[in-house]
Amino acid sequence: MSDTLFGPDNLPYGLFTTPDAPGHRRLGVRFGDDVLDLGAAAAAFGSLHTEVLRAPSLNALMAAGRPVWQAVRAEVRAWLTDETHRETAARHLLPLPQVRLHLPFEVADYVDFYASEHHATNVGRIFRPDSEALTPNWKHLPIGYHGRAGTVVVSGTPVTRPRGQRKPPSEPVPAFGPSQRLDIEAEVGFVVGTPSTMGTPVGLAGFREHVFGVTLLNDWSARDIQAWEYVPLGPFLGKSFATTVSPWITPLDALDAARVAPPPRDFPLLPYLDDSAGGIEPGGYDLRMTVRLNGHTLAEPPFSTMYWTAAQQLAHMTVNGASLRTGDLYASGTVSGAEPAQRGSLLELTWGGREPLELPDGKRTFLEDGDEVTLTAWAPGPGGTRVGLGDVTGRVTPVE
Amino acid sequence: MSDTLFGPDNLPYGLFTTPDAPGHRRLGVRFGDDVLDLGAAAAAFGSLHTEVLRAPSLNALMAAGRPVWQAVRAEVRAWLTDETHRETAARHLLPLPQVRLHLPFEVADYVDFYASEHHATNVGRIFRPDSEALTPNWKHLPIGYHGRAGTVVVSGTPVTRPRGQRKPPSEPVPAFGPSQRLDIEAEVGFVVGTPSTMGTPVGLAGFREHVFGVTLLNDWSARDIQAWEYVPLGPFLGKSFATTVSPWITPLDALDAARVAPPPRDFPLLPYLDDSAGGIEPGGYDLRMTVRLNGHTLAEPPFSTMYWTAAQQLAHMTVNGASLRTGDLYASGTVSGAEPAQRGSLLELTWGGREPLELPDGKRTFLEDGDEVTLTAWAPGPGGTRVGLGDVTGRVTPVE
C-alpha cells in the first residue's frame, strides 16, 4: 500500500461513479490508493448489510445506527485484510484515478460553530477593536449559527467568487461587486447518523451514538460581505455561497487513538456541558491540519487546541429540544492555534489584510481568482500508524 | 360552501392521511370545508399530471415548474366548478374533520428575514436601548439568517417549552432552565418550487418562476435564550426548537389580486434590489393577519407594511451565487404594523415584558404552559372575494 494514511485502521466512506456508468452512484471505502466497491463486495461476501451498502448515498448506512456501523466496519476490514477474503475483495477494488467522487451524503441541517479561542480572539480584535475580543457568552456556551445546507459541495468543486454588498466604514453608502476579501476557514465537520426526537436533548454521552464520522471542511467566507451584513443576525451571504467537504467520511471509531482532553476551562460549565465529570470520555481530537495555497503551506492548525469539543457542541445544539436528522452536519469553526503559523484563515494570517503574506507566486492578502486551497489532516492511529482525513480542495473561479 | 375563504380562487395544496390508511400520504386541495384527493381525482379525470399528484409530498409538483403549476391549478378548478366534472370530483372530496394533515413539503433550507421596519425598530429599542434602533445596513439590504429546517413542523404540533442558558445583565453567570420568555413571531413564509444553479443569481423578475406558494409561519422564540446567545453570530437555540407552518400552501397565483406596492423606500437601492424600475411587478402583498392567544385577539398585523418584499428577499438570498432547492422556505420576519395593536410578537406587545397584556384569562407577558397561539390571514381575491391562508396553531407544553 503506497499511502499509509488510508490503511486498515482508517477505512473512510465515500460515494463514487465510474466513467462507464456515470449515473450509477456507489458507496466505496478508501483503502490505500484504491476504492472498494462496497455494494458489490457486500453482495459477493453475502453481507447482512448489503441493502444499505448498495444505496446511492451514505444516508441509509448512517441512519442504521452504531451497531450496524461497527458491524460493517469489522466486515470491511476483514474483507480487505484476511488472507481468505483478499482475493475476492481485490476483484472489487478500483484505482482512485478511475473513479469520480461525489458528495457522500445528503446534508440535512448545517451548523457552524466558533470553537477556537485563538480564532475567536483574533477575529474579535480585528473586527471589533474597541470591544473585548471575546463576547461575555463565549466561555459559557459554544456559539454557533445555521448555515446553508444546499451549497455544501464536495472537494474539487470550483468556487465562484461571490458578489454582494460591502461598505467600508469610511464610505457613505454600500457598493456592489465581486468580493474583494474572499477567505477560507479551515474546519473539521461532524456528520450525524442516528436521528433524535424533538423535545429530547442528546447529552454529552450521546455523542458516539449519534455522530457517524468526520470530514474536513472549508467554510469559504467573503469578509467584506460578512462585515457589512452580520449585525445583528449573524453571517448570511458572506458564507452561504459555498462550503466544501471531503469526499471521504472518516468513521469516528477510526479516531479513537486520537482522543485527547480539551484545554482547561476558565469557567465552571453548566452540567449539560461539563465534560470534566467522571465517566465522560475526553472530547478533543488530535488532528494535525495543513492549509495550502497553490501548493504552498500557509498554516498548520492543531485541532487539539479547540476550546469546545464536538460532543459539547452536539449537547448544546439539542439542549433546547431541537432534533437531529440523519445527514446533519456541524462544523467546528475555524481551527487556529496559539502560534501565528497555526491560524486557519487568511483574515488572521494577514491580520485583516494589513500584513500580506509573501508567497512564491506573489503577495497575498485574500484569495485571487485561480487560487487553489487544499486542506489536509491526519491523526494518530493505533500502534504508531496514521489515519488520514480526506483532502478538501477548491479553486476560485472569477464571477462573470 | 360554508367557508368562502377557501373558494375556487384559492385552492391551496396540502398533504393528508385518513384513519383507514394512516401510512398513505396523499396530496389534497382544500375546497371549502372539504379536501379533494388529488391523486385519485387526477387518475379519474385522466390528468397528464397524475404522477406528480400521486407523490407522497408536494415536492414533485413544486419541482415541476410554473407551467405545470398553472396547468394543474386550471385543471383542479375545472374539476371542482364545471357542471360536467362536479359529480366525478365529488366522489374524491373528503370532509376536513375526516383527515389528518401533515407537513406538506420536505423543507430544504430555511431562512428567516427581518423585513418589518416597525418590528426591527421596536426590537432595536427593546434589546439595544443605547444604540440606534435600526442598524446602518437595515435599509440597504434585507437582513436574514438561516434557521433550522429539521424543526419546521405543521400546524397543530405541540411545542415543548425549550430549556437553555439565560443571563440577565444583572447576574454574574448564566442560569439554566426552561425559557421564561417564550414568544411567538407572526410571519409569512414563501416556499421555493423551481431550483436554481449555484453561481447564477435569481433576480427580482425570477420571483414568480421560483416561488410556488405561501404559508403562515410562527417563528417561536425564546427571548431569554436569544438575548444571551446572539452576539456575535445571531439567533441559534433561541429559535431552533420549533417553527410552525400551515398545512395548506396557497399558490402564488391565488394572491394576484392582493399585490400592492411596498412602502416608499428611504434610500436608493442597489440595482439588484431596486423594484421601482419599470417592468417589475409590485412586490408587496395585502395579507391581513390576526394573532390569537387562547382565542383572544392579540394583534392584527398588516403584511402590506413590510419594507422588504419576498421578491427582494429572493434576489438578495441568491445574489452571491447561492443556489435554491425545491423545498427552500424563507420567512418574512415578524410582521408588525405602525400601531401597537398591529405588533406580531409578545416582545413588542408587552414592550419587553414591562407592560403586561390584560387578557380574559389573566395577565400575560410571555407564553405560559398550555397557551395556544393561532395565526390566521386572508387576502383580497378577485371580484370582492377573500382568499384565506391556512391557519397556524400550536400549544405550549411544559418541559419535563
mmCIF file of N, CA and C in Angstrom, chain B residues 280-371:
data_model
loop_
_atom_site.group_PDB
_atom_site.id
_atom_site.type_symbol
_atom_site.label_atom_id
_atom_site.label_comp_id
_atom_site.label_asym_id
_atom_site.label_seq_id
_atom_site.Cartn_x
_atom_site.Cartn_y
_atom_site.Cartn_z
ATOM 1 N N ILE B 280 -41.129 45.864 -13.354
ATOM 2 C CA ILE B 280 -41.135 44.994 -12.171
ATOM 3 C C ILE B 280 -42.526 45.082 -11.524
ATOM 4 N N GLU B 281 -43.153 43.940 -11.307
ATOM 5 C CA GLU B 281 -44.482 43.929 -10.682
ATOM 6 C C GLU B 281 -44.386 44.363 -9.220
ATOM 7 N N PRO B 282 -45.460 44.945 -8.693
ATOM 8 C CA PRO B 282 -45.398 45.331 -7.269
ATOM 9 C C PRO B 282 -45.144 44.102 -6.401
ATOM 10 N N GLY B 283 -44.243 44.229 -5.442
ATOM 11 C CA GLY B 283 -43.795 43.062 -4.694
ATOM 12 C C GLY B 283 -44.473 42.847 -3.360
ATOM 13 N N GLY B 284 -45.309 43.795 -2.939
ATOM 14 C CA GLY B 284 -45.991 43.631 -1.661
ATOM 15 C C GLY B 284 -47.252 42.790 -1.806
ATOM 16 N N TYR B 285 -47.735 42.281 -0.676
ATOM 17 C CA TYR B 285 -48.991 41.530 -0.665
ATOM 18 C C TYR B 285 -49.853 42.044 0.484
ATOM 19 N N ASP B 286 -51.106 42.283 0.173
ATOM 20 C CA ASP B 286 -52.051 42.793 1.169
ATOM 21 C C ASP B 286 -52.673 41.614 1.929
ATOM 22 N N LEU B 287 -51.922 41.088 2.879
ATOM 23 C CA LEU B 287 -52.430 39.989 3.702
ATOM 24 C C LEU B 287 -52.812 40.557 5.063
ATOM 25 N N ARG B 288 -54.008 40.275 5.495
ATOM 26 C CA ARG B 288 -54.491 40.792 6.791
ATOM 27 C C ARG B 288 -54.391 39.661 7.808
ATOM 28 N N MET B 289 -53.497 39.789 8.726
ATOM 29 C CA MET B 289 -53.208 38.716 9.668
ATOM 30 C C MET B 289 -53.871 38.973 11.012
ATOM 31 N N THR B 290 -54.169 37.897 11.711
ATOM 32 C CA THR B 290 -54.669 38.007 13.084
ATOM 33 C C THR B 290 -53.901 37.020 13.957
ATOM 34 N N VAL B 291 -53.492 37.491 15.122
ATOM 35 C CA VAL B 291 -52.802 36.653 16.103
ATOM 36 C C VAL B 291 -53.736 36.469 17.293
ATOM 37 N N ARG B 292 -54.015 35.215 17.622
ATOM 38 C CA ARG B 292 -54.893 34.956 18.779
ATOM 39 C C ARG B 292 -54.169 34.116 19.816
ATOM 40 N N LEU B 293 -54.448 34.441 21.087
ATOM 41 C CA LEU B 293 -53.915 33.644 22.198
ATOM 42 C C LEU B 293 -55.112 33.089 22.958
ATOM 43 N N ASN B 294 -55.233 31.788 22.987
ATOM 44 C CA ASN B 294 -56.377 31.133 23.629
ATOM 45 C C ASN B 294 -57.702 31.738 23.154
ATOM 46 N N GLY B 295 -57.760 32.025 21.856
ATOM 47 C CA GLY B 295 -58.986 32.529 21.263
ATOM 48 C C GLY B 295 -59.151 34.035 21.303
ATOM 49 N N HIS B 296 -58.321 34.701 22.089
ATOM 50 C CA HIS B 296 -58.450 36.147 22.244
ATOM 51 C C HIS B 296 -57.518 36.853 21.262
ATOM 52 N N THR B 297 -58.037 37.844 20.535
ATOM 53 C CA THR B 297 -57.208 38.545 19.545
ATOM 54 C C THR B 297 -56.152 39.410 20.220
ATOM 55 N N LEU B 298 -54.884 39.128 19.877
ATOM 56 C CA LEU B 298 -53.773 39.919 20.405
ATOM 57 C C LEU B 298 -53.389 41.051 19.466
ATOM 58 N N ALA B 299 -53.422 40.762 18.158
ATOM 59 C CA ALA B 299 -52.911 41.753 17.206
ATOM 60 C C ALA B 299 -53.426 41.439 15.810
ATOM 61 N N GLU B 300 -53.419 42.465 14.968
ATOM 62 C CA GLU B 300 -53.805 42.306 13.564
ATOM 63 C C GLU B 300 -52.724 42.919 12.671
ATOM 64 N N PRO B 301 -51.636 42.181 12.453
ATOM 65 C CA PRO B 301 -50.505 42.731 11.696
ATOM 66 C C PRO B 301 -50.800 42.807 10.197
ATOM 67 N N PRO B 302 -50.524 43.934 9.568
ATOM 68 C CA PRO B 302 -50.770 44.112 8.139
ATOM 69 C C PRO B 302 -49.495 43.805 7.340
ATOM 70 N N PHE B 303 -49.517 42.739 6.549
ATOM 71 C CA PHE B 303 -48.329 42.337 5.794
ATOM 72 C C PHE B 303 -47.952 43.386 4.735
ATOM 73 N N SER B 304 -48.922 44.185 4.318
ATOM 74 C CA SER B 304 -48.650 45.196 3.280
ATOM 75 C C SER B 304 -47.654 46.254 3.733
ATOM 76 N N THR B 305 -47.396 46.333 5.034
ATOM 77 C CA THR B 305 -46.476 47.371 5.528
ATOM 78 C C THR B 305 -45.017 46.930 5.505
ATOM 79 N N MET B 306 -44.732 45.695 5.076
ATOM 80 C CA MET B 306 -43.343 45.205 5.121
ATOM 81 C C MET B 306 -42.447 46.037 4.203
ATOM 82 N N TYR B 307 -41.299 46.426 4.732
ATOM 83 C CA TYR B 307 -40.380 47.275 3.957
ATOM 84 C C TYR B 307 -39.760 46.488 2.810
ATOM 85 N N TRP B 308 -39.322 45.261 3.083
ATOM 86 C CA TRP B 308 -38.699 44.421 2.062
ATOM 87 C C TRP B 308 -39.715 43.399 1.567
ATOM 88 N N THR B 309 -39.744 43.185 0.260
ATOM 89 C CA THR B 309 -40.692 42.238 -0.315
ATOM 90 C C THR B 309 -40.056 40.853 -0.441
ATOM 91 N N ALA B 310 -40.922 39.868 -0.666
ATOM 92 C CA ALA B 310 -40.430 38.497 -0.845
ATOM 93 C C ALA B 310 -39.567 38.381 -2.110
ATOM 94 N N ALA B 311 -39.890 39.175 -3.136
ATOM 95 C CA ALA B 311 -39.073 39.144 -4.363
ATOM 96 C C ALA B 311 -37.681 39.708 -4.077
ATOM 97 N N GLN B 312 -37.612 40.772 -3.293
ATOM 98 C CA GLN B 312 -36.307 41.326 -2.930
ATOM 99 C C GLN B 312 -35.512 40.347 -2.071
ATOM 100 N N GLN B 313 -36.195 39.662 -1.172
ATOM 101 C CA GLN B 313 -35.509 38.688 -0.317
ATOM 102 C C GLN B 313 -34.912 37.562 -1.161
ATOM 103 N N LEU B 314 -35.680 37.100 -2.168
ATOM 104 C CA LEU B 314 -35.179 36.031 -3.028
ATOM 105 C C LEU B 314 -33.970 36.514 -3.845
ATOM 106 N N ALA B 315 -34.065 37.726 -4.366
ATOM 107 C CA ALA B 315 -32.944 38.281 -5.140
ATOM 108 C C ALA B 315 -31.706 38.425 -4.251
ATOM 109 N N HIS B 316 -31.909 38.884 -3.028
ATOM 110 C CA HIS B 316 -30.771 39.060 -2.119
ATOM 111 C C HIS B 316 -30.154 37.714 -1.738
ATOM 112 N N MET B 317 -30.997 36.771 -1.412
ATOM 113 C CA MET B 317 -30.546 35.457 -0.927
ATOM 114 C C MET B 317 -29.665 34.732 -1.944
ATOM 115 N N THR B 318 -29.845 35.057 -3.227
ATOM 116 C CA THR B 318 -29.122 34.349 -4.286
ATOM 117 C C THR B 318 -28.086 35.221 -4.991
ATOM 118 N N VAL B 319 -27.962 36.486 -4.609
ATOM 119 C CA VAL B 319 -27.094 37.392 -5.378
ATOM 120 C C VAL B 319 -25.616 37.000 -5.253
ATOM 121 N N ASN B 320 -25.296 36.274 -4.200
ATOM 122 C CA ASN B 320 -23.906 35.812 -4.017
ATOM 123 C C ASN B 320 -23.645 34.492 -4.744
ATOM 124 N N GLY B 321 -24.609 34.010 -5.480
ATOM 125 C CA GLY B 321 -24.425 32.747 -6.202
ATOM 126 C C GLY B 321 -25.008 31.540 -5.495
ATOM 127 N N ALA B 322 -25.544 31.730 -4.280
ATOM 128 C CA ALA B 322 -26.165 30.597 -3.571
ATOM 129 C C ALA B 322 -27.334 30.071 -4.395
ATOM 130 N N SER B 323 -27.450 28.750 -4.468
ATOM 131 C CA SER B 323 -28.493 28.126 -5.260
ATOM 132 C C SER B 323 -29.750 27.933 -4.424
ATOM 133 N N LEU B 324 -30.868 27.727 -5.132
ATOM 134 C CA LEU B 324 -32.138 27.379 -4.497
ATOM 135 C C LEU B 324 -32.414 25.905 -4.734
ATOM 136 N N ARG B 325 -33.053 25.269 -3.761
ATOM 137 C CA ARG B 325 -33.545 23.900 -3.936
ATOM 138 C C ARG B 325 -35.054 23.885 -3.780
ATOM 139 N N THR B 326 -35.682 22.921 -4.413
ATOM 140 C CA THR B 326 -37.105 22.698 -4.195
ATOM 141 C C THR B 326 -37.309 22.416 -2.705
ATOM 142 N N GLY B 327 -38.204 23.142 -2.089
ATOM 143 C CA GLY B 327 -38.455 22.967 -0.664
ATOM 144 C C GLY B 327 -37.809 24.027 0.206
ATOM 145 N N ASP B 328 -36.977 24.896 -0.393
ATOM 146 C CA ASP B 328 -36.448 26.008 0.406
ATOM 147 C C ASP B 328 -37.623 26.842 0.911
ATOM 148 N N LEU B 329 -37.518 27.226 2.151
ATOM 149 C CA LEU B 329 -38.566 28.014 2.804
ATOM 150 C C LEU B 329 -37.922 29.287 3.322
ATOM 151 N N TYR B 330 -38.499 30.425 2.972
ATOM 152 C CA TYR B 330 -37.973 31.652 3.595
ATOM 153 C C TYR B 330 -39.120 32.480 4.134
ATOM 154 N N ALA B 331 -38.882 33.036 5.298
ATOM 155 C CA ALA B 331 -39.944 33.721 6.022
ATOM 156 C C ALA B 331 -39.632 35.202 6.098
ATOM 157 N N SER B 332 -40.709 35.964 6.257
ATOM 158 C CA SER B 332 -40.640 37.423 6.170
ATOM 159 C C SER B 332 -39.954 38.075 7.350
ATOM 160 N N GLY B 333 -39.902 37.385 8.461
ATOM 161 C CA GLY B 333 -39.668 38.060 9.738
ATOM 162 C C GLY B 333 -41.000 38.497 10.304
ATOM 163 N N THR B 334 -40.980 38.817 11.600
ATOM 164 C CA THR B 334 -42.210 39.219 12.285
ATOM 165 C C THR B 334 -42.898 40.353 11.549
ATOM 166 N N VAL B 335 -44.203 40.205 11.372
ATOM 167 C CA VAL B 335 -44.984 41.253 10.731
ATOM 168 C C VAL B 335 -45.560 42.155 11.822
ATOM 169 N N SER B 336 -45.112 43.388 11.834
ATOM 170 C CA SER B 336 -45.671 44.368 12.766
ATOM 171 C C SER B 336 -45.993 45.643 11.996
ATOM 172 N N GLY B 337 -47.165 46.207 12.253
ATOM 173 C CA GLY B 337 -47.526 47.490 11.651
ATOM 174 C C GLY B 337 -47.135 48.637 12.568
ATOM 175 N N ALA B 338 -47.561 49.824 12.182
ATOM 176 C CA ALA B 338 -47.176 51.024 12.920
ATOM 177 C C ALA B 338 -47.898 51.137 14.267
ATOM 178 N N GLU B 339 -49.094 50.543 14.359
ATOM 179 C CA GLU B 339 -49.899 50.703 15.570
ATOM 180 C C GLU B 339 -49.567 49.626 16.603
ATOM 181 N N PRO B 340 -49.708 49.946 17.885
ATOM 182 C CA PRO B 340 -49.453 48.930 18.916
ATOM 183 C C PRO B 340 -50.268 47.647 18.710
ATOM 184 N N ALA B 341 -51.513 47.767 18.254
ATOM 185 C CA ALA B 341 -52.363 46.572 18.097
ATOM 186 C C ALA B 341 -52.039 45.810 16.817
ATOM 187 N N GLN B 342 -50.960 46.214 16.140
ATOM 188 C CA GLN B 342 -50.556 45.528 14.905
ATOM 189 C C GLN B 342 -49.230 44.795 15.083
ATOM 190 N N ARG B 343 -48.791 44.614 16.317
ATOM 191 C CA ARG B 343 -47.469 44.036 16.548
ATOM 192 C C ARG B 343 -47.537 42.512 16.637
ATOM 193 N N GLY B 344 -46.619 41.860 15.911
ATOM 194 C CA GLY B 344 -46.696 40.413 15.741
ATOM 195 C C GLY B 344 -45.891 39.576 16.715
ATOM 196 N N SER B 345 -45.497 40.150 17.848
ATOM 197 C CA SER B 345 -44.791 39.364 18.873
ATOM 198 C C SER B 345 -45.160 39.889 20.247
ATOM 199 N N LEU B 346 -45.108 39.012 21.242
ATOM 200 C CA LEU B 346 -45.358 39.450 22.627
ATOM 201 C C LEU B 346 -44.253 40.381 23.102
ATOM 202 N N LEU B 347 -43.026 40.156 22.625
ATOM 203 C CA LEU B 347 -41.924 41.057 22.974
ATOM 204 C C LEU B 347 -42.318 42.507 22.734
ATOM 205 N N GLU B 348 -42.921 42.757 21.561
ATOM 206 C CA GLU B 348 -43.339 44.123 21.239
ATOM 207 C C GLU B 348 -44.631 44.503 21.936
ATOM 208 N N LEU B 349 -45.591 43.563 21.983
ATOM 209 C CA LEU B 349 -46.905 43.871 22.558
ATOM 210 C C LEU B 349 -46.801 44.205 24.048
ATOM 211 N N THR B 350 -45.805 43.621 24.720
ATOM 212 C CA THR B 350 -45.639 43.890 26.163
ATOM 213 C C THR B 350 -44.376 44.718 26.423
ATOM 214 N N TRP B 351 -43.799 45.250 25.353
ATOM 215 C CA TRP B 351 -42.589 46.068 25.425
ATOM 216 C C TRP B 351 -41.508 45.426 26.320
ATOM 217 N N GLY B 352 -41.107 44.258 25.867
ATOM 218 C CA GLY B 352 -40.039 43.548 26.570
ATOM 219 C C GLY B 352 -40.494 42.941 27.888
ATOM 220 N N GLY B 353 -41.822 42.761 28.040
ATOM 221 C CA GLY B 353 -42.351 42.182 29.269
ATOM 222 C C GLY B 353 -42.667 43.219 30.337
ATOM 223 N N ARG B 354 -42.409 44.474 30.040
ATOM 224 C CA ARG B 354 -42.626 45.517 31.051
ATOM 225 C C ARG B 354 -44.075 46.002 31.117
ATOM 226 N N GLU B 355 -44.867 45.742 30.065
ATOM 227 C CA GLU B 355 -46.261 46.199 30.031
ATOM 228 C C GLU B 355 -47.180 45.015 29.756
ATOM 229 N N PRO B 356 -47.528 44.241 30.789
ATOM 230 C CA PRO B 356 -48.319 43.029 30.587
ATOM 231 C C PRO B 356 -49.646 43.326 29.882
ATOM 232 N N LEU B 357 -50.085 42.348 29.099
ATOM 233 C CA LEU B 357 -51.401 42.433 28.475
ATOM 234 C C LEU B 357 -52.450 41.931 29.464
ATOM 235 N N GLU B 358 -53.598 42.588 29.439
ATOM 236 C CA GLU B 358 -54.723 42.122 30.271
ATOM 237 C C GLU B 358 -55.623 41.268 29.385
ATOM 238 N N LEU B 359 -55.615 39.979 29.599
ATOM 239 C CA LEU B 359 -56.453 39.084 28.798
ATOM 240 C C LEU B 359 -57.564 38.525 29.675
ATOM 241 N N PRO B 360 -58.621 37.995 29.033
ATOM 242 C CA PRO B 360 -59.736 37.443 29.829
ATOM 243 C C PRO B 360 -59.276 36.362 30.802
ATOM 244 N N ASP B 361 -58.225 35.611 30.427
ATOM 245 C CA ASP B 361 -57.780 34.555 31.350
ATOM 246 C C ASP B 361 -56.547 34.982 32.144
ATOM 247 N N GLY B 362 -56.360 36.274 32.294
ATOM 248 C CA GLY B 362 -55.285 36.748 33.164
ATOM 249 C C GLY B 362 -54.271 37.608 32.436
ATOM 250 N N LYS B 363 -53.274 38.080 33.197
ATOM 251 C CA LYS B 363 -52.219 38.899 32.614
ATOM 252 C C LYS B 363 -51.233 38.027 31.848
ATOM 253 N N ARG B 364 -50.673 38.575 30.782
ATOM 254 C CA ARG B 364 -49.643 37.857 30.047
ATOM 255 C C ARG B 364 -48.484 38.795 29.735
ATOM 256 N N THR B 365 -47.270 38.309 29.970
ATOM 257 C CA THR B 365 -46.128 38.952 29.351
ATOM 258 C C THR B 365 -45.672 38.025 28.231
ATOM 259 N N PHE B 366 -45.139 36.850 28.630
ATOM 260 C CA PHE B 366 -44.764 35.856 27.624
ATOM 261 C C PHE B 366 -45.689 34.641 27.775
ATOM 262 N N LEU B 367 -45.439 33.594 26.962
ATOM 263 C CA LEU B 367 -46.372 32.464 26.924
ATOM 264 C C LEU B 367 -46.269 31.595 28.173
ATOM 265 N N GLU B 368 -47.408 31.101 28.617
ATOM 266 C CA GLU B 368 -47.465 30.159 29.730
ATOM 267 C C GLU B 368 -47.753 28.757 29.193
ATOM 268 N N ASP B 369 -47.372 27.753 29.960
ATOM 269 C CA ASP B 369 -47.665 26.376 29.551
ATOM 270 C C ASP B 369 -49.170 26.223 29.349
ATOM 271 N N GLY B 370 -49.539 25.556 28.271
ATOM 272 C CA GLY B 370 -50.954 25.373 27.960
ATOM 273 C C GLY B 370 -51.514 26.424 27.024
ATOM 274 N N ASP B 371 -50.819 27.544 26.881
ATOM 275 C CA ASP B 371 -51.310 28.585 25.972
ATOM 276 C C ASP B 371 -51.360 28.056 24.538
#
